[in-house]
Amino acid sequence: MLYNQKPLNFIEQIIEEDLKNGLSQDKLRFRFPPEPNGYLHIGHTKAIGISFGLGERYGAPVNLRFDDTNPTKEDQEYVDAIKEDIRWLGYKWDKELYSSDYFDQLYSWARQIIKDGHAYVDSQSSESMAIQKGTPTQPGEDSPFRNRSIEKNLDLFGKMKDGNFKAGTHVLRAKIDMKHANMLMRDPLMYRILHTNHQRTGSNWCIYPMYDWTHGESDYLEQVSHSLCSLEFKPHRELYDWFKNKVFNYQKQTYPLKPKQREFARLNLSYTVMSKRKLLKLVEEKIVIGWDDPRMPTISGLRRRGYTPGSIRKFVETAGVAKRDNIIDVSLLEFCVREDLNKKATRVMAVLDPIILEIENYPEEKEEWLQAENNPEDDKAGVRRLPFSKVLYIERADFKEEASSKYFRLSLDKEVRLKNAYIIKATRFTKDARGIITKIYCTYDPLSLSGSKTPESARKVKGTIHWVSKSHAIESEVREYDRLFVNESPDNHKEDFMTYINPESLKVRQSFIEPYIKKASVGQHFQFQRLGYFILDKDTSLNHIVFNKTVGLRDTWDKKPPKQSKKNHSTTSLKKKPIDIIKQLGKKYTNLPDAKQLKVKAEIKTLAKEVSYDDLQPLLNTAEKKVGTRIAIAITLKVLISNGLSPNEQINKFLSSVKTASNPLLRQEA
């Protein structure tokens, strides 16, 4: 579905209505105004996507403006990081601006507001002002300095600017209404004294403007048409307009356009905190290694973990633009990166928890170079050479001394296929003094090589496992990351959010990977087959290779048990076979919104892991009119094929029919 064919969100509706009412399209201008007091996080991507997305949609300029009004918390490091993140996401800004560029103009306007009797210098302590401000249900009280003369206010304000007073002795306040229902309108602060050097203006200023005063006036000076911000600023809109109307009267000839503030819901993510203050605490207390730690929700952390710009933009688009705050399940973000990397990532074999496998009847000195696809999703990805020898590494979890009938990996006297190689049968194993298996022995069928077109190679076995040749393996450090918090809403509890830190959020393994990765460059994405998606980390050196786990091939996070209804419907559904649930999910698939389709698709993929070809086979003859069911079949079939199922005549017939189907979703899955 093309972007411009989708229903308009409420912000786009506002803009369209303004255009219909006479606003010229060439007057549209947007901005993204971060405070350079920390790194951008996943929550900011929504604001970035909305403003820059509107710029792309309407061909309008978008300013990048740093609201740098608090020199005690701001740093050039943050400015540089923010610019890097926005570029990485694929957006381009029109002008790079800073609120500090406007300090002279803001000071001049503040003096004019004093002259008009709408601002005064208050000399109370901050504690006294807080008491006098009242409560949401009780009106405030006027400051004893509220009725100072204009001359006295101008004199004091000038001396504040010149550095004649200590911090905290005076502030400049707007004179509005101390009994106003909106507490933000009860004589808000406009300036405070700070004897702190600013990263751009140095020691030029001893007073700094407050955010509410600076933000709207910066929008006005830049002639931003629509000032878009998160819902927490909705109560500020009244003050935004009050300040804007005051300065409009001073320079409406020079700046004829009044910006319009509108608010949207923030992007909140489960198992995550979004507060810069809390993220800084994680850094300062060394819970993480820095702002770009792959467990952090910062854009730089996500980038280092292996998330792609496309996956993040898709996530933001799928989450949508809402008027009410809600929490988006982090599994949707993980799903988006899986979908993106599935198309791009080179497949390699890696063993993260190795145990030695020796093929007893394989010649001692023999070495073969087999052929493997780099990416079955990309016809242009080509193939690579894969070394095979007598002694291999396999995953410890891929062998069981005693296995149930549902265990389809390696066990004694049972056959599995080594991916891209031969069929083997385990014959014996050795243990150490602690009873831990140290080595597995097997035999192989020399005529069963994958792709050799021999009758033996076409023989069906239920399991396929990955491996790495021991003599060719490249030893690497693999960092397996999990969610940083074990609680879905770590900052919505009485307990400190640090209480919910996940002690298992990082596991470091010394692992073995096929030699193809010697060609890899930092930042390159790989799928470790059967394990997940990984990226080569910047800590990699000539003698030390480091990979970060981006995400597993499917969501393995423990789900909360479903709530039991009075009729116990959930218990009934849990007893259903996975294939029956897949059929049920498929029936309504085509009627679901995009975001719901993505979640259902992820659920089908998870269920497909528990489905056999015998379960699926009867559904391959599903009628063409049952489009949703056929989509679910295609999704399931892809999982089975990726796990070693070889397409037969019936599968090929099904795929041929859906590739030419009239429904675009069905064709896409084919």
XYZ file of C-alpha atoms in Angstrom, residues 42 88-89 269 294-313 315 330-338 340-341 344 481 483 523 525 533-535 548-552:
49
model
C 13.658 5.210 20.279
C 21.679 7.556 9.955
C 17.881 7.337 10.002
C 8.072 0.952 24.573
C 23.415 -2.290 22.695
C 20.956 -2.772 25.572
C 20.132 0.939 25.638
C 17.043 2.233 23.786
C 19.149 5.067 22.364
C 19.391 5.246 18.583
C 23.156 4.832 18.870
C 22.628 1.750 21.053
C 20.116 0.266 18.634
C 22.488 0.968 15.736
C 25.343 -0.791 17.533
C 23.075 -3.719 18.357
C 22.317 -4.150 14.664
C 18.981 -2.418 14.142
C 18.634 -0.828 10.722
C 17.210 2.574 9.762
C 14.568 0.826 7.673
C 13.398 -1.350 10.553
C 13.071 1.620 12.913
C 11.220 3.723 10.350
C 8.280 0.379 13.361
C 8.877 -4.179 22.104
C 8.184 -7.401 20.182
C 6.835 -5.252 17.332
C 10.188 -3.474 17.051
C 11.948 -6.839 17.123
C 9.620 -8.152 14.439
C 10.388 -5.180 12.181
C 14.153 -5.741 12.386
C 13.739 -9.471 11.736
C 14.315 -6.210 7.381
C 17.396 -8.308 8.132
C 19.595 -8.341 3.761
C 21.880 -9.231 24.538
C 16.017 -6.923 27.393
C 28.671 -2.966 10.994
C 24.847 -7.924 9.365
C 20.788 -12.005 13.588
C 24.180 -10.608 14.559
C 26.362 -7.617 13.669
C 26.576 -8.482 18.920
C 23.284 -10.347 18.833
C 20.589 -8.150 17.357
C 17.577 -10.417 17.793
C 16.694 -14.097 17.684
